[in-house]
Amino acid sequence: MKMTAVISSWSLRLKAAKLLSVWRLLSKEAEMRLRQKDSGIYILDHEVEGVRKRVSLGTRDLVLARKKAQRILMGLDPEEDRLQPAAVEQKTKGVTVDQLFDHVYREHWKDVKSQATILSNLRILSSYIGKLQVTEVTDEVIRDVRKRLEDKGNQSGTVSRKLDSLYKALDFALDWDGGNNTGVPILQRVPRRPKIKKGRKRERVLSADEQALMFQKVAELQAANPSLKWGRIALLLRFLLHTGCRLSEALQVSLDDSAGALVTELGRTWVQFPRYTTKNDKPRRLPLTEDLAAALQDLVEVRRKEIALAKEHNVEHAVTLFDLRTSTAQDYWAKLRKELGPDWKDVCHHSLRHTCLTLLAKQIQIHKVSMWAGHSDVRITMQNYVHLQPEDLLSCVDALDATLR
């Protein structure tokens, strides 16, 4: 009996030692494969059955990144221990937030625009409170979610949009019985929404010198990294500046008729966005400048060849002009902004839209600018995109000088 106990004890110690050794090896391996993006978020490069994978760890904290990387390399869920037991008490009865999200997505959100954004928001919220019962989502839990989003480095606008998704889902819970045919809603009251102080609007308008500097820096990065997509990024930035389109609109410009498509009419190249593909769901057509149309010709030819080759080999391939994901475009922009220096901290892709519409507003009637921008109301153009400088008032005083004598 005593011998058996000794053997069992040594066996447990040996297993524990092996587990500790494996954990240490995984810790070293995880650290070697960790990489920090320009945005500060850590990513992990690893292989699964011979296939290379790249996973965003969703944190700027190195200690937390290491722990998550270790769990991934061990085949565990990296998000499993994200919430503290005190803040989130997991229960098995009742309708969970995940079940609510699944219901709301299938019944209400499956066919709406911005699917990538919706699914991303739901995934993030699910990792926080997905296993909770809907009735357990209290004011305190909402505040905890908000704090965690802010701790990840999200700006106030991003935090607000993610909480919007949660509150919209909770509103649907006021009229849903959880599928049990009782007619009794699973939620009687939506938690109070925390106040989020909105950050200052980024209304930066690029001067001609700043525009030249931006494209010069992109050219330098392209020369230094010819294997990367800096050439395509340069064309994307030129497209945004010359059209005033939103980034989401530019990235859906297509070489077929599925979304935004390039067409030639009246001696001009146009980009046209069908109904329900724009922010206000209205169709829109814009003529391209001659410089932009000429700059895009080579890219159009390259993309047509890539698409034809993919079809020939039965490989699924995007038919969009730029063939870039939103996250990829944002990563390249973060690298470019870092190269340009701290003065560019408040410049984003949308700044190119601001610049384009502001330049038009100085020369073109405002209702035409509003139509170009795709706004449903000219007041939106006036309030958000027209940035006149003090020197622009000189024309007013010149008119008075000529009249009041």
C-alpha positions in Angstrom: 0.0 0.0 0.0 2.8 2.4 1.0 4.8 1.5 -2.2 1.7 2.2 -4.3 1.3 5.6 -2.7 5.0 6.4 -3.4 4.7 5.4 -7.0 1.5 7.4 -7.4 3.2 10.4 -5.8 6.2 10.2 -8.1 4.0 9.7 -11.1 2.1 12.8 -10.3 5.3 14.7 -9.8 6.7 13.5 -13.1 3.5 14.6 -14.9 3.6 18.0 -13.2 7.3 18.4 -14.2 6.5 17.5 -17.8 3.6 20.0 -17.9 5.8 22.7 -16.4 8.5 21.9 -19.0 6.0 22.1 -21.8 4.6 25.4 -20.4 8.1 26.9 -20.3 8.8 25.8 -23.9 5.5 27.2 -25.0 6.3 30.5 -23.2 9.6 30.8 -25.1 8.0 29.8 -28.4 5.1 32.2 -27.9 7.5 35.1 -27.2 9.6 34.3 -30.3 6.5 34.3 -32.5 4.9 37.5 -31.1 5.1 40.6 -33.1 3.7 44.1 -32.4 1.9 46.0 -35.2 2.3 49.7 -35.6 -1.0 50.2 -33.9 0.5 48.5 -30.8 -1.6 45.4 -31.0 0.3 42.1 -30.6 -0.1 39.3 -33.2 1.0 35.7 -33.1 2.4 33.7 -36.1 2.0 30.0 -35.8 1.2 26.8 -37.7 -1.8 24.5 -37.5 -1.4 21.2 -39.4 1.3 22.7 -41.6 -0.8 25.8 -42.4 0.6 29.2 -41.3 -1.8 31.2 -39.3 -1.7 34.8 -38.1 -3.8 35.7 -35.1 -4.5 39.2 -33.6 -4.3 38.9 -29.8 -6.3 42.1 -29.4 -4.1 43.6 -26.7 -1.2 46.0 -26.4 -0.2 44.5 -23.0 2.9 42.2 -23.5 2.1 40.0 -20.4 -1.5 39.4 -21.5 -0.3 38.8 -25.1 2.1 36.1 -23.9 -0.6 34.3 -21.9 -3.0 34.3 -24.8 -0.2 33.1 -27.2 0.5 30.2 -24.8 -3.1 29.2 -24.7 -3.3 29.3 -28.5 -0.2 27.1 -28.9 -1.7 24.6 -26.4 -4.9 24.5 -28.5 -7.0 26.3 -25.9 -9.4 29.2 -26.2 -7.4 32.4 -25.7 -10.5 34.3 -24.5 -11.6 31.8 -22.0 -10.3 33.6 -18.9 -10.7 37.1 -20.2 -13.5 38.0 -17.7 -13.0 37.9 -14.0 -15.3 35.6 -12.1 -16.4 38.5 -9.9 -17.6 40.5 -12.8 -19.1 37.6 -14.8 -20.9 34.7 -13.1 -21.5 32.0 -15.7 -24.8 30.2 -15.4 -26.5 27.5 -17.5 -30.2 28.4 -17.3 -32.1 31.0 -19.3 -31.3 32.6 -22.6 -27.7 33.7 -22.9 -26.4 36.8 -24.7 -24.8 34.6 -27.4 -28.3 33.1 -28.1 -29.8 36.6 -28.2 -27.0 37.7 -30.7 -27.6 34.6 -32.8 -31.4 35.3 -32.9 -31.0 39.1 -33.6 -28.4 38.4 -36.4 -30.6 35.8 -38.1 -33.8 37.7 -37.9 -32.8 41.3 -38.2 -29.1 41.9 -39.2 -28.2 39.1 -41.7 -29.0 41.1 -44.8 -28.0 44.6 -43.7 -24.9 46.4 -44.9 -21.5 46.4 -43.1 -21.6 42.7 -42.3 -17.9 42.7 -41.4 -18.4 45.4 -38.8 -21.5 43.8 -37.3 -19.9 40.4 -37.0 -16.7 41.9 -35.5 -18.8 43.8 -32.9 -20.7 40.7 -32.0 -17.6 38.6 -31.7 -15.9 41.1 -29.4 -19.0 41.5 -27.2 -19.5 37.8 -27.1 -16.0 37.3 -25.8 -16.9 39.5 -22.9 -20.5 38.6 -21.9 -21.6 35.9 -24.4 -22.1 33.2 -21.7 -24.1 35.4 -19.4 -27.9 35.2 -19.2 -29.5 38.2 -20.8 -31.1 39.1 -17.4 -27.6 39.3 -15.9 -26.6 42.1 -18.1 -26.8 44.9 -15.5 -25.6 48.5 -15.4 -22.4 47.2 -13.7 -21.8 44.6 -16.4 -22.2 47.3 -19.1 -19.7 49.6 -17.3 -17.3 46.7 -17.2 -17.7 46.1 -20.9 -17.1 49.8 -21.6 -13.9 49.8 -19.4 -12.5 46.7 -21.2 -13.1 48.3 -24.6 -11.4 51.5 -23.4 -8.5 49.5 -21.9 -7.9 48.0 -25.3 -7.1 51.4 -26.7 -10.5 52.0 -28.5 -11.5 55.6 -29.1 -14.7 56.9 -27.6 -16.5 56.7 -31.0 -15.5 53.0 -31.4 -16.6 52.2 -27.9 -20.0 53.9 -28.5 -20.6 52.0 -31.8 -19.9 48.6 -30.1 -22.2 49.4 -27.2 -24.8 50.5 -29.8 -24.8 46.9 -31.1 -25.3 45.6 -27.6 -28.2 48.0 -26.8 -29.9 47.3 -30.1 -29.8 43.6 -29.4 -31.2 44.2 -25.8 -34.0 46.3 -27.3 -35.0 43.3 -29.4 -35.0 41.2 -26.2 -37.9 43.3 -24.9 -40.1 41.7 -27.5 -38.7 38.2 -27.7 -39.7 35.3 -25.5 -36.5 33.3 -26.2 -38.3 30.9 -28.6 -40.2 29.1 -25.8 -43.7 30.3 -27.1 -44.7 31.8 -23.7 -45.2 35.3 -25.0 -43.2 36.6 -22.0 -40.2 38.7 -23.0 -36.8 37.5 -21.7 -36.0 41.1 -20.7 -38.1 43.6 -18.9 -35.8 46.6 -18.7 -32.7 47.6 -20.7 -29.8 48.7 -18.5 -29.0 52.4 -18.4 -26.5 53.5 -21.0 -23.3 54.9 -19.6 -22.3 58.4 -20.8 -19.4 58.4 -23.2 -17.6 61.7 -23.7 -17.2 62.0 -27.5 -13.7 62.9 -28.6 -12.9 65.9 -30.8 -13.8 65.4 -34.4 -10.9 64.9 -36.7 -11.5 67.6 -39.3 -7.9 67.9 -40.6 -7.7 69.2 -44.2 -4.5 68.5 -46.0 -2.7 71.3 -47.7 -1.1 70.9 -51.2 2.3 70.5 -49.5 1.0 67.9 -47.1 -0.6 66.0 -50.0 2.7 66.0 -51.9 4.6 64.9 -48.8 2.2 62.0 -48.2 2.6 60.6 -51.8 6.4 61.2 -51.6 6.6 59.1 -48.4 4.5 56.3 -50.0 6.9 56.3 -53.0 9.9 56.0 -50.6 8.2 53.1 -48.8 7.4 51.4 -52.1 11.0 51.7 -53.2 12.3 50.3 -49.9 9.7 47.4 -49.8 8.9 46.5 -53.4 7.3 43.2 -52.4 4.6 45.0 -50.3 1.5 46.7 -51.6 2.6 50.3 -51.3 1.9 51.0 -55.0 -1.7 49.9 -54.6 -2.0 51.9 -51.4 -0.8 55.0 -53.3 -3.6 54.5 -55.8 -6.1 54.0 -53.1 -5.1 57.3 -51.4 -5.2 59.1 -54.7 -8.7 57.6 -55.3 -9.9 58.9 -51.9 -8.5 62.3 -52.4 -9.8 62.7 -56.0 -13.3 61.4 -55.3 -14.0 62.2 -51.7 -15.4 58.6 -51.3 -15.4 56.9 -48.0 -12.9 54.1 -47.5 -15.6 51.5 -47.4 -16.9 52.7 -50.8 -13.5 52.8 -52.3 -12.7 49.2 -51.3 -15.9 47.9 -52.9 -15.2 49.4 -56.3 -15.4 46.4 -58.5 -14.5 45.2 -62.0 -18.0 43.7 -62.4 -21.5 45.0 -61.7 -21.8 43.6 -58.1 -21.1 46.8 -56.3 -19.2 50.0 -57.2 -18.1 49.6 -60.8 -16.0 51.6 -63.3 -17.7 52.6 -66.5 -16.9 54.8 -69.4 -19.4 57.3 -70.7 -19.4 60.8 -72.2 -15.6 60.5 -72.7 -15.0 60.1 -69.0 -14.4 57.2 -66.6 -17.1 57.0 -63.9 -17.4 55.1 -60.7 -21.0 54.1 -60.0 -22.4 52.7 -56.7 -25.8 50.9 -57.1 -28.6 51.4 -54.6 -28.1 50.0 -51.1 -24.3 50.0 -51.4 -23.8 53.5 -50.1 -24.2 54.9 -46.6 -27.6 56.4 -47.3 -28.7 53.5 -49.6 -29.0 55.8 -52.6 -27.3 55.1 -55.9 -24.4 57.5 -56.8 -22.2 58.2 -59.8 -19.0 60.2 -59.8 -16.7 61.1 -62.8 -13.1 60.5 -62.2 -10.4 63.2 -62.8 -8.2 62.6 -65.8 -5.1 62.0 -63.6 -6.9 59.4 -61.5 -8.4 57.6 -64.5 -5.0 57.4 -66.1 -3.3 56.2 -62.9 -5.9 53.4 -62.5 -5.5 52.0 -66.0 -2.5 49.8 -65.2 -4.1 48.5 -62.0 -7.3 47.6 -63.9 -5.3 45.5 -66.4 -3.3 43.8 -63.6 -6.5 43.0 -61.6 -8.3 41.6 -64.7 -5.4 39.2 -65.3 -5.3 38.1 -61.7 -9.1 37.4 -61.7 -8.9 35.5 -65.0 -6.0 33.4 -63.7 -7.9 32.6 -60.5 -11.0 31.5 -62.5 -8.8 29.4 -64.8 -7.6 27.5 -61.7 -11.0 27.5 -60.0 -9.7 29.6 -57.1 -12.0 32.0 -55.3 -10.7 35.5 -55.8 -12.1 39.0 -55.0 -13.2 41.0 -58.0 -12.7 44.4 -56.3 -10.3 46.9 -57.9 -7.9 47.4 -55.0 -8.2 43.8 -53.5 -7.6 45.1 -50.0 -9.3 44.5 -46.7 -10.2 47.4 -44.5 -7.9 46.1 -41.8 -5.0 45.9 -44.4 -5.6 49.5 -45.6 -5.6 50.7 -42.0 -2.4 48.8 -41.1 -0.6 50.4 -44.1 -2.0 53.8 -43.1 -0.7 53.3 -39.5 2.8 52.6 -40.9 2.6 55.6 -43.2 1.5 57.9 -40.5 4.3 56.7 -38.2 6.8 57.6 -41.0 5.2 61.0 -41.5 5.7 61.9 -37.9 3.6 63.2 -34.9 2.1 66.0 -36.8 0.0 63.5 -38.7 -1.5 61.9 -35.6 -5.0 63.4 -36.3 -5.0 62.5 -40.0 -6.9 59.4 -41.1 -8.4 58.1 -44.4 -11.5 60.2 -43.8 -9.3 63.3 -43.8 -8.9 62.8 -47.6 -12.7 63.0 -47.9 -12.7 66.2 -45.8 -9.9 67.6 -48.1 -11.7 66.8 -51.3 -15.1 68.2 -50.2 -13.5 71.3 -48.7 -11.7 72.1 -52.0 -14.9 71.6 -53.9 -16.9 73.8 -51.5 -14.5 76.8 -52.2 -15.3 76.7 -55.9 -18.6 74.9 -56.5 -22.1 75.5 -55.3 -22.8 73.7 -52.1 -25.8 71.7 -53.3 -23.5 70.2 -56.0 -20.9 69.4 -53.4 -23.6 67.7 -51.3 -24.7 65.6 -54.3 -21.0 64.7 -55.0 -20.6 63.7 -51.3 -23.7 61.5 -51.4 -25.4 63.4 -48.5 -29.2 63.2 -48.1 -29.2 66.8 -46.7 -27.1 69.7 -47.7 -26.8 70.7 -44.0 -24.7 67.6 -43.4 -22.2 68.9 -46.0 -22.2 72.4 -44.4 -21.8 71.2 -40.8 -19.3 68.4 -41.2 -17.2 68.8 -44.3 -16.9 72.5 -45.2 -13.9 74.0 -43.5 -13.5 77.6 -44.6 -10.4 79.5 -43.5 -10.4 83.2 -42.2 -8.8 84.3 -45.4 -11.8 83.0 -47.3 -13.8 85.9 -45.8 -11.7 88.4 -47.8 -14.0 88.0 -50.8 -16.8 89.2 -48.5 -15.0 92.4 -47.5 -14.0 92.9 -51.2 -17.7 92.8 -52.1 -18.5 95.4 -49.4 -15.6 97.6 -50.5 -17.0 97.6 -54.1 -20.6 98.3 -52.9 -20.5 100.6 -49.9 -18.8 103.8 -51.2 
